[in-house]
mmCIF file of C-alpha atoms in Angstrom:
data_model
loop_
_atom_site.group_PDB
_atom_site.id
_atom_site.type_symbol
_atom_site.label_atom_id
_atom_site.label_comp_id
_atom_site.label_asym_id
_atom_site.label_seq_id
_atom_site.Cartn_x
_atom_site.Cartn_y
_atom_site.Cartn_z
ATOM 1 C CA MET U 702 -23.949 -34.609 -10.286
ATOM 2 C CA ALA U 703 -23.412 -31.304 -7.903
ATOM 3 C CA SER U 704 -21.425 -29.592 -5.414
ATOM 4 C CA LEU U 705 -21.652 -27.785 -2.438
ATOM 5 C CA VAL U 706 -20.505 -24.883 -1.795
ATOM 6 C CA ASP U 707 -20.232 -23.204 1.989
ATOM 7 C CA GLY U 708 -23.434 -25.887 1.822
ATOM 8 C CA HIS U 709 -25.647 -25.276 -0.750
ATOM 9 C CA ALA U 710 -26.027 -27.294 -3.298
ATOM 10 C CA GLN U 711 -24.272 -25.759 -6.961
ATOM 11 C CA THR U 712 -26.773 -26.183 -10.129
ATOM 12 C CA ALA U 713 -25.374 -26.915 -13.353
ATOM 13 C CA SER U 714 -25.637 -23.306 -13.766
ATOM 14 C CA ASP U 715 -22.920 -22.453 -11.051
ATOM 15 C CA ASN U 716 -21.009 -25.188 -12.037
ATOM 16 C CA GLU U 717 -20.818 -23.076 -15.629
ATOM 17 C CA ILE U 718 -19.753 -20.370 -14.365
ATOM 18 C CA GLU U 719 -16.858 -21.470 -12.135
ATOM 19 C CA GLU U 720 -15.354 -23.398 -14.979
ATOM 20 C CA PHE U 721 -15.355 -19.441 -16.508
ATOM 21 C CA ALA U 722 -13.892 -19.114 -13.306
ATOM 22 C CA ILE U 723 -10.916 -21.265 -13.140
ATOM 23 C CA SER U 724 -10.529 -22.520 -16.326
ATOM 24 C CA ASN U 725 -8.743 -20.203 -18.746
ATOM 25 C CA GLU U 726 -6.565 -18.640 -17.174
ATOM 26 C CA ARG U 727 -5.510 -15.750 -19.160
ATOM 27 C CA GLU U 728 -9.355 -14.825 -18.399
ATOM 28 C CA PHE U 729 -8.695 -15.694 -14.696
ATOM 29 C CA LEU U 730 -5.543 -12.861 -15.042
ATOM 30 C CA SER U 731 -6.776 -10.445 -16.857
ATOM 31 C CA ASN U 732 -9.882 -10.326 -14.531
ATOM 32 C CA PHE U 733 -7.550 -10.427 -11.138
ATOM 33 C CA ILE U 734 -5.568 -8.292 -11.782
ATOM 34 C CA ALA U 735 -8.922 -5.908 -13.256
ATOM 35 C CA ALA U 736 -10.031 -6.623 -9.748
ATOM 36 C CA ALA U 737 -7.178 -6.558 -7.592
ATOM 37 C CA VAL U 738 -4.099 -4.219 -9.564
ATOM 38 C CA SER U 739 -4.622 -0.405 -7.376
ATOM 39 C CA ASN U 740 -4.974 2.064 -10.784
ATOM 40 C CA GLN U 741 -4.773 5.568 -9.289
ATOM 41 C CA SER U 742 -4.320 7.511 -6.450
ATOM 42 C CA ASN U 743 -4.303 10.585 -5.186
ATOM 43 C CA GLN U 744 -0.907 11.116 -5.228
ATOM 44 C CA TYR U 745 -1.311 14.583 -7.534
ATOM 45 C CA ARG U 746 -4.466 15.718 -7.111
ATOM 46 C CA ILE U 747 -4.013 19.150 -5.355
ATOM 47 C CA PRO U 748 -7.279 22.247 -5.406
ATOM 48 C CA PRO U 749 -6.492 24.110 -8.545
ATOM 49 C CA PHE U 750 -4.621 26.862 -7.270
ATOM 50 C CA ASN U 751 -7.636 30.185 -7.775
ATOM 51 C CA GLN U 752 -9.616 27.563 -5.097
ATOM 52 C CA ARG U 753 -7.748 27.946 -2.618
ATOM 53 C CA THR U 754 -9.315 29.542 -0.063
ATOM 54 C CA GLU U 755 -9.025 29.989 3.620
ATOM 55 C CA GLU U 756 -11.090 26.190 3.563
ATOM 56 C CA PHE U 757 -7.290 24.467 2.273
ATOM 57 C CA GLU U 758 -5.392 25.547 3.637
ATOM 58 C CA GLY U 759 -5.706 23.471 5.529
ATOM 59 C CA ILE U 760 -5.033 20.931 3.031
ATOM 60 C CA PHE U 761 -0.816 22.042 3.202
ATOM 61 C CA ASN U 762 -0.879 22.355 6.933
ATOM 62 C CA ILE U 763 1.111 18.666 8.112
ATOM 63 C CA THR U 764 0.753 20.153 12.656
ATOM 64 C CA LEU U 765 -2.833 21.451 11.505
ATOM 65 C CA LEU U 766 -4.045 18.010 10.295
ATOM 66 C CA ARG U 767 -2.056 16.237 12.831
ATOM 67 C CA SER U 768 -3.771 17.513 15.503
ATOM 68 C CA PHE U 769 -7.591 17.245 13.805
ATOM 69 C CA TYR U 770 -7.092 12.937 12.845
ATOM 70 C CA PRO U 771 -3.942 12.000 14.767
ATOM 71 C CA TRP U 772 -4.956 8.277 13.048
ATOM 72 C CA LEU U 773 -4.345 9.525 10.210
ATOM 73 C CA THR U 774 -0.197 10.866 10.376
ATOM 74 C CA LYS U 775 1.721 8.272 8.630
ATOM 75 C CA HIS U 776 -0.797 8.486 5.670
ATOM 76 C CA LEU U 777 -0.191 12.299 5.345
ATOM 77 C CA HIS U 778 3.690 12.242 6.489
ATOM 78 C CA GLU U 779 6.275 10.646 3.787
ATOM 79 C CA VAL U 780 8.611 9.030 6.860
ATOM 80 C CA ASP U 781 8.527 6.340 4.950
ATOM 81 C CA GLY U 782 7.709 6.616 1.518
ATOM 82 C CA ARG U 783 3.925 6.519 0.016
ATOM 83 C CA PRO U 784 3.402 2.939 -1.410
ATOM 84 C CA LYS U 785 3.653 1.358 -4.364
ATOM 85 C CA LEU U 786 0.836 2.228 -7.490
ATOM 86 C CA GLN U 787 -0.291 -0.288 -9.938
ATOM 87 C CA ALA U 788 0.515 -2.810 -6.954
ATOM 88 C CA ILE U 789 -1.706 -5.624 -5.163
ATOM 89 C CA ASN U 790 -2.393 -4.230 -1.386
ATOM 90 C CA LYS U 791 -4.185 -6.187 1.043
ATOM 91 C CA TRP U 792 -4.631 -6.609 4.804
ATOM 92 C CA SER U 793 -2.190 -8.313 7.027
ATOM 93 C CA LYS U 794 -3.721 -7.957 10.479
ATOM 94 C CA PRO U 795 -7.040 -8.495 11.657
ATOM 95 C CA ILE U 796 -9.821 -6.570 10.289
ATOM 96 C CA ARG U 797 -12.168 -4.431 12.723
ATOM 97 C CA ILE U 798 -15.668 -3.026 11.732
ATOM 98 C CA SER U 799 -17.671 0.236 12.603
ATOM 99 C CA PHE U 800 -20.620 1.587 11.414
ATOM 100 C CA ALA U 801 -19.066 4.996 12.945
ATOM 101 C CA PRO U 802 -16.502 7.410 12.306
ATOM 102 C CA PRO U 803 -13.186 6.878 13.948
ATOM 103 C CA ALA U 804 -13.059 8.860 16.828
ATOM 104 C CA ASP U 805 -11.684 12.902 17.189
ATOM 105 C CA GLU U 806 -13.238 13.199 20.508
ATOM 106 C CA ASN U 807 -9.734 14.961 21.603
ATOM 107 C CA LEU U 808 -11.216 17.685 19.239
ATOM 108 C CA CYS U 809 -14.155 17.875 19.282
ATOM 109 C CA SER U 810 -14.020 18.304 22.604
ATOM 110 C CA GLU U 811 -11.878 20.646 22.537
ATOM 111 C CA VAL U 812 -13.687 22.473 20.150
ATOM 112 C CA ASN U 813 -17.076 22.710 22.407
ATOM 113 C CA GLN U 814 -15.178 24.150 25.372
ATOM 114 C CA ASN U 815 -14.875 27.689 23.819
ATOM 115 C CA ARG U 816 -17.908 27.369 21.069
ATOM 116 C CA THR U 817 -21.940 26.747 21.169
ATOM 117 C CA THR U 818 -21.478 24.898 18.343
ATOM 118 C CA ASP U 819 -21.036 20.835 18.124
ATOM 119 C CA CYS U 820 -17.961 19.980 16.397
ATOM 120 C CA ILE U 821 -18.906 17.254 13.717
ATOM 121 C CA LEU U 822 -16.139 16.650 11.327
ATOM 122 C CA TRP U 823 -18.140 14.057 9.713
ATOM 123 C CA PRO U 824 -22.425 14.379 8.284
ATOM 124 C CA VAL U 825 -23.194 10.975 9.192
ATOM 125 C CA THR U 826 -26.583 9.468 9.812
ATOM 126 C CA SER U 827 -28.201 8.410 13.316
ATOM 127 C CA GLN U 828 -26.823 4.089 14.432
ATOM 128 C CA LYS U 829 -31.090 3.180 13.067
ATOM 129 C CA ASP U 830 -30.540 3.601 9.526
ATOM 130 C CA HIS U 831 -27.362 0.942 10.053
ATOM 131 C CA GLU U 832 -29.839 -1.805 11.077
ATOM 132 C CA ASP U 833 -29.659 -2.747 6.769
ATOM 133 C CA ILE U 834 -25.622 -2.521 6.506
ATOM 134 C CA LYS U 835 -24.988 -4.477 9.781
ATOM 135 C CA ALA U 836 -27.174 -6.969 9.002
ATOM 136 C CA GLU U 837 -25.430 -7.798 5.646
ATOM 137 C CA VAL U 838 -22.064 -7.256 7.349
ATOM 138 C CA SER U 839 -22.773 -9.564 9.980
ATOM 139 C CA GLU U 840 -23.862 -12.431 7.375
ATOM 140 C CA LEU U 841 -21.050 -12.134 4.806
ATOM 141 C CA ILE U 842 -17.309 -11.880 7.523
ATOM 142 C CA GLY U 843 -17.779 -15.456 8.463
ATOM 143 C CA SER U 844 -17.168 -16.411 4.819
ATOM 144 C CA LEU U 845 -14.358 -13.435 4.069
ATOM 145 C CA ALA U 846 -13.359 -14.413 7.672
ATOM 146 C CA SER U 847 -12.806 -18.566 6.065
ATOM 147 C CA LEU U 848 -11.855 -16.968 2.164
ATOM 148 C CA THR U 849 -8.992 -14.878 3.850
ATOM 149 C CA GLY U 850 -7.342 -15.961 6.751
ATOM 150 C CA LEU U 851 -8.234 -13.071 7.793
ATOM 151 C CA ASP U 852 -9.764 -12.262 12.295
ATOM 152 C CA ILE U 853 -12.611 -10.368 10.632
ATOM 153 C CA SER U 854 -15.519 -8.849 12.769
ATOM 154 C CA LEU U 855 -17.883 -5.942 14.676
ATOM 155 C CA ALA U 856 -14.928 -3.783 16.308
ATOM 156 C CA SER U 857 -16.130 -4.227 20.341
ATOM 157 C CA ASN U 858 -14.857 -1.412 22.211
ATOM 158 C CA VAL U 859 -11.891 0.643 22.064
ATOM 159 C CA SER U 860 -9.347 -1.485 22.431
ATOM 160 C CA ASP U 861 -10.104 -3.277 19.377
ATOM 161 C CA PRO U 862 -10.562 -0.275 17.403
ATOM 162 C CA ALA U 863 -11.821 -0.092 13.530
ATOM 163 C CA ASN U 864 -9.965 -0.516 10.205
ATOM 164 C CA LEU U 865 -13.179 -0.191 8.190
ATOM 165 C CA HIS U 866 -15.895 2.351 8.506
ATOM 166 C CA ILE U 867 -18.809 1.715 6.513
ATOM 167 C CA LEU U 868 -20.497 5.278 7.210
ATOM 168 C CA ARG U 869 -24.228 5.711 5.677
ATOM 169 C CA ILE U 870 -23.537 9.801 4.410
ATOM 170 C CA PRO U 871 -27.250 11.302 3.936
ATOM 171 C CA SER U 872 -27.736 12.885 0.509
ATOM 172 C CA GLU U 873 -30.753 13.787 -1.688
ATOM 173 C CA GLY U 874 -32.052 11.634 -3.535
ATOM 174 C CA GLN U 875 -30.171 8.111 -5.518
ATOM 175 C CA VAL U 876 -27.122 9.555 -4.675
ATOM 176 C CA PHE U 877 -23.872 7.215 -5.190
ATOM 177 C CA LYS U 878 -20.274 8.405 -5.273
ATOM 178 C CA LYS U 879 -20.364 11.796 -4.630
ATOM 179 C CA ASN U 880 -18.256 13.930 -6.853
ATOM 180 C CA LYS U 881 -18.438 18.020 -4.728
ATOM 181 C CA SER U 882 -17.131 18.882 -2.022
ATOM 182 C CA ILE U 883 -18.952 18.966 1.335
ATOM 183 C CA ILE U 884 -17.559 21.670 3.376
ATOM 184 C CA THR U 885 -18.340 22.155 7.087
ATOM 185 C CA THR U 886 -16.315 24.237 9.244
ATOM 186 C CA ILE U 887 -16.362 26.562 12.276
ATOM 187 C CA SER U 888 -16.190 29.721 12.375
ATOM 188 C CA SER U 889 -13.269 30.476 15.047
ATOM 189 C CA SER U 890 -11.177 33.759 14.903
ATOM 190 C CA THR U 891 -8.690 31.687 17.837
ATOM 191 C CA PHE U 892 -9.314 28.574 16.641
ATOM 192 C CA PRO U 893 -8.162 26.589 14.169
ATOM 193 C CA LYS U 894 -11.847 25.475 11.318
ATOM 194 C CA PRO U 895 -11.952 21.910 11.259
ATOM 195 C CA ILE U 896 -11.661 20.001 8.502
ATOM 196 C CA LEU U 897 -14.590 17.991 7.397
ATOM 197 C CA PHE U 898 -13.081 14.064 6.270
ATOM 198 C CA ALA U 899 -16.215 12.545 3.917
ATOM 199 C CA GLY U 900 -16.101 14.349 1.573
ATOM 200 C CA TYR U 901 -13.643 16.594 1.575
ATOM 201 C CA LEU U 902 -10.252 16.365 2.779
ATOM 202 C CA ASP U 903 -10.000 12.884 0.810
ATOM 203 C CA ARG U 904 -10.432 13.639 -1.966
ATOM 204 C CA PHE U 905 -6.642 15.367 -0.884
ATOM 205 C CA LEU U 906 -5.397 11.989 1.118
ATOM 206 C CA PRO U 907 -1.997 11.098 -1.441
ATOM 207 C CA ASN U 908 -1.955 7.339 -0.180
ATOM 208 C CA ALA U 909 -5.682 6.689 -1.209
ATOM 209 C CA VAL U 910 -7.061 4.017 -3.272
ATOM 210 C CA TRP U 911 -10.769 4.803 -4.406
ATOM 211 C CA PHE U 912 -12.377 1.655 -5.559
ATOM 212 C CA THR U 913 -14.720 1.354 -9.734
ATOM 213 C CA ALA U 914 -12.905 5.135 -10.883
ATOM 214 C CA GLY U 915 -14.990 5.747 -13.287
ATOM 215 C CA ALA U 916 -18.038 3.712 -12.539
ATOM 216 C CA LYS U 917 -21.217 6.371 -10.933
ATOM 217 C CA ARG U 918 -23.677 4.286 -10.038
ATOM 218 C CA HIS U 919 -21.264 1.632 -7.250
ATOM 219 C CA VAL U 920 -20.022 1.747 -3.567
ATOM 220 C CA GLU U 921 -18.385 5.003 -3.005
ATOM 221 C CA GLY U 922 -14.595 4.366 -0.772
ATOM 222 C CA PHE U 923 -11.197 4.086 -0.769
ATOM 223 C CA TYR U 924 -8.672 2.024 1.813
ATOM 224 C CA LEU U 925 -5.454 3.467 2.882
ATOM 225 C CA PRO U 926 -2.134 1.432 2.109
ATOM 226 C CA ASP U 927 1.540 1.946 4.498
ATOM 227 C CA SER U 928 4.659 1.975 1.813
ATOM 228 C CA ARG U 929 4.599 -1.554 2.150
ATOM 229 C CA ASN U 930 1.085 -1.915 -0.024
ATOM 230 C CA ARG U 931 -0.489 -3.411 3.201
ATOM 231 C CA ILE U 932 -3.819 -1.598 4.120
ATOM 232 C CA ASP U 933 -4.445 -0.018 7.676
ATOM 233 C CA ARG U 934 -7.760 1.644 6.599
ATOM 234 C CA ALA U 935 -10.386 1.578 4.971
ATOM 235 C CA PHE U 936 -13.503 3.820 4.040
ATOM 236 C CA CYS U 937 -17.141 3.289 2.292
ATOM 237 C CA TYR U 938 -20.497 6.331 2.300
ATOM 238 C CA ILE U 939 -23.330 4.925 1.616
ATOM 239 C CA ARG U 940 -24.770 7.458 0.205
ATOM 240 C CA GLY U 941 -28.296 8.759 -0.771
ATOM 241 C CA HIS U 942 -32.179 7.564 -0.210
ATOM 242 C CA HIS U 943 -31.871 3.689 -1.568
ATOM 243 C CA SER U 944 -33.765 0.489 -1.801
ATOM 244 C CA VAL U 945 -32.976 -2.407 1.344
ATOM 245 C CA GLU U 946 -31.913 -4.454 -1.528
ATOM 246 C CA ILE U 947 -29.159 -1.552 -3.118
ATOM 247 C CA ILE U 948 -28.231 -0.611 0.157
ATOM 248 C CA ARG U 949 -27.589 -4.490 1.291
ATOM 249 C CA ALA U 950 -25.521 -4.803 -2.127
ATOM 250 C CA MET U 951 -23.493 -1.793 -1.675
ATOM 251 C CA THR U 952 -22.347 -3.324 1.568
ATOM 252 C CA ARG U 953 -21.008 -6.565 0.191
ATOM 253 C CA GLU U 954 -19.646 -4.393 -2.294
ATOM 254 C CA CYS U 955 -17.927 -2.525 -0.010
ATOM 255 C CA LEU U 956 -16.766 -5.571 2.353
ATOM 256 C CA LEU U 957 -15.015 -6.988 -0.962
ATOM 257 C CA ARG U 958 -13.487 -4.019 -2.204
ATOM 258 C CA SER U 959 -12.214 -2.768 1.851
ATOM 259 C CA LEU U 960 -10.416 -6.528 1.024
ATOM 260 C CA GLY U 961 -8.223 -4.956 -1.830
ATOM 261 C CA LEU U 962 -9.893 -5.353 -4.394
ATOM 262 C CA PRO U 963 -10.710 -2.014 -5.757
ATOM 263 C CA GLY U 964 -10.869 -2.279 -9.994
ATOM 264 C CA ALA U 965 -14.660 -4.214 -12.102
ATOM 265 C CA LEU U 966 -14.172 -7.481 -13.360
ATOM 266 C CA SER U 967 -12.997 -7.154 -17.210
ATOM 267 C CA ASN U 968 -14.133 -9.466 -19.907
ATOM 268 C CA SER U 969 -18.159 -9.705 -19.273
ATOM 269 C CA PRO U 970 -17.993 -11.515 -16.427
ATOM 270 C CA PRO U 971 -20.649 -14.333 -15.156
ATOM 271 C CA MET U 972 -24.000 -12.661 -14.389
ATOM 272 C CA GLY U 973 -24.140 -12.335 -9.932
ATOM 273 C CA GLN U 974 -20.636 -11.458 -8.865
ATOM 274 C CA ILE U 975 -20.327 -9.124 -6.902
ATOM 275 C CA LEU U 976 -17.486 -7.427 -7.759
ATOM 276 C CA SER U 977 -18.788 -6.379 -11.944
ATOM 277 C CA LEU U 978 -20.288 -3.767 -12.445
ATOM 278 C CA TRP U 979 -22.925 -5.083 -11.810
ATOM 279 C CA ASN U 980 -25.066 -1.273 -10.955
ATOM 280 C CA GLU U 981 -24.246 -0.082 -14.164
ATOM 281 C CA ASN U 982 -27.023 -0.406 -16.816
ATOM 282 C CA ALA U 983 -29.867 2.064 -15.748
ATOM 283 C CA ASP U 984 -32.130 -0.683 -15.726
ATOM 284 C CA ILE U 985 -31.214 -2.545 -13.026
ATOM 285 C CA THR U 986 -33.821 -4.102 -10.285
ATOM 286 C CA ASP U 987 -33.822 -6.255 -8.190
ATOM 287 C CA VAL U 988 -34.076 -9.320 -8.385
ATOM 288 C CA ASP U 989 -30.259 -8.456 -10.411
ATOM 289 C CA LEU U 990 -28.686 -7.593 -8.056
ATOM 290 C CA PRO U 991 -25.910 -9.966 -6.388
ATOM 291 C CA VAL U 992 -26.770 -11.682 -3.097
ATOM 292 C CA GLU U 993 -24.535 -14.061 -2.582
ATOM 293 C CA LEU U 994 -20.603 -14.329 -3.493
ATOM 294 C CA GLY U 995 -20.392 -15.258 -7.181
ATOM 295 C CA VAL U 996 -17.616 -17.752 -8.093
ATOM 296 C CA LEU U 997 -15.525 -15.349 -9.778
ATOM 297 C CA ASP U 998 -15.728 -12.666 -6.569
ATOM 298 C CA ARG U 999 -14.485 -16.334 -4.113
ATOM 299 C CA GLU U 1000 -11.810 -17.915 -6.675
ATOM 300 C CA ILE U 1001 -10.103 -14.088 -6.846
ATOM 301 C CA ILE U 1002 -10.469 -12.994 -2.777
ATOM 302 C CA LYS U 1003 -8.203 -16.807 -2.910
ATOM 303 C CA HIS U 1004 -5.789 -15.706 -5.027
ATOM 304 C CA LEU U 1005 -5.181 -11.984 -3.222
ATOM 305 C CA TYR U 1006 -5.264 -13.276 -0.275
ATOM 306 C CA SER U 1007 -2.609 -16.767 -1.262
ATOM 307 C CA GLU U 1008 0.433 -17.390 0.817
ATOM 308 C CA LYS U 1009 2.196 -16.657 -2.843
ATOM 309 C CA ILE U 1010 0.730 -13.443 -3.654
ATOM 310 C CA TYR U 1011 1.991 -10.600 -0.628
ATOM 311 C CA ALA U 1012 1.375 -7.211 -1.355
ATOM 312 C CA GLY U 1013 3.284 -4.780 -3.669
ATOM 313 C CA MET U 1014 3.602 -7.492 -5.805
ATOM 314 C CA THR U 1015 2.914 -5.966 -9.644
ATOM 315 C CA PRO U 1016 0.766 -8.174 -12.806
ATOM 316 C CA TRP U 1017 4.294 -8.596 -14.400
ATOM 317 C CA GLU U 1018 4.994 -10.703 -11.680
ATOM 318 C CA LEU U 1019 1.292 -12.049 -10.819
ATOM 319 C CA GLN U 1020 1.658 -13.235 -14.260
ATOM 320 C CA VAL U 1021 4.064 -16.555 -13.120
ATOM 321 C CA ARG U 1022 2.654 -16.857 -10.719
ATOM 322 C CA ILE U 1023 -0.980 -17.200 -10.278
ATOM 323 C CA ARG U 1024 -1.200 -20.818 -12.492
ATOM 324 C CA LYS U 1025 0.369 -22.784 -9.044
ATOM 325 C CA ILE U 1026 -1.715 -21.136 -6.921
ATOM 326 C CA LYS U 1027 -4.810 -22.312 -8.668
ATOM 327 C CA LEU U 1028 -3.671 -25.421 -8.864
ATOM 328 C CA ASP U 1029 -2.786 -24.979 -5.334
ATOM 329 C CA ILE U 1030 -6.001 -23.800 -5.123
ATOM 330 C CA LEU U 1031 -8.306 -27.159 -7.083
ATOM 331 C CA GLU U 1032 -5.453 -29.412 -5.243
ATOM 332 C CA ASN U 1033 -6.991 -28.426 -1.613
ATOM 333 C CA GLU U 1034 -10.700 -27.509 -2.419
#
C-alpha cells in the first residue's frame, strides 16, 4: 500500500529509499555526520605574503571593515570566541530570505557624495534574473518550515531584515564555483577603498563554513555560525549561465545547505537526494536533477532540528543520540 508524504503517494521505489534512509542505523549516522558536521573553517586562511598588495590591507583592519560592513562585525572580532569546529551548526531564530545582499547604504552614500563613480560592493544581477530562484524558494519553504519547526519566509521590509541571501552573480560560461578573487575598488586618495565582499572578502572570514568543500559543480555558499554554533547568516551565490532546471536545483541545494548541512551524503545514497553530489557527473541531464526533497534529505533535516540535537554537538555525542531520535520520529509519523 502506498503511503503519503506531503500529500504525494509513495511508490514502491520510494519505500525502498525510505528503508535505506531509516532502517540501517550505521548508514544513516554516517550520512548524517557527513552532511551536518562542519568539516572545514577559514580560520587560518590568509593571503600569501607575496600577494599582500594594498587591496589586501583592509582584510586585517577591523575598524575599516566594521565601517564597510557593520552586520559583519561579530564575525570579524573575537569578542565571544569562535564557534566549535567539527560540530553541528543550526538556526535558532527565524530565517528571512532575500535575493539581494545586505544593505550597505551608509557606505555607498558616503562614497558617492565625494565620487562620480557608483559604489558597487556586490556584483549582483538584476532582480529579473532572480525570478526562477524566487519561485523555487517560495515553493519549498513551506516544507522546510514544517520539517525544522523554524519560522521561514521571504524578507518583507527593513524591520524584518534578511539573514539568508541568495544572490545571482554574473559570470561567463557555466561556472558553479569561482576560485579566483574578484577585486573591485573605487580609486581614492582620501577615502579608504571599499572591499568587494562576494568572491573576495568572504574568502577570509574566520567563521565561515563553506558548502561541499572539494566539489566543483554545486552551489557556492557558506553560513556564519556564532560562538555557540548557532547560524547567524548565510549566503549562496548562483553563478554562470545555466538552464532554468539547473538554477532551480542549485536553489534547492542552497536552502538545504543553509540550514546547517554543508557536506555531501556519503555511502552511495539513493538517487534524487538534494544533499548528494547530484551534479558532479559531467553527463548529468535535467532528467537526473533532484526535483523535490528526497526521503533521506527529509530524515536528515528532521534529525538536525530535533530538540535532542543541539548546536555545537560533536560526532561522538551524535552517536549516542541518533537511535533515540529516530525512534521518536517514527513514533510521531
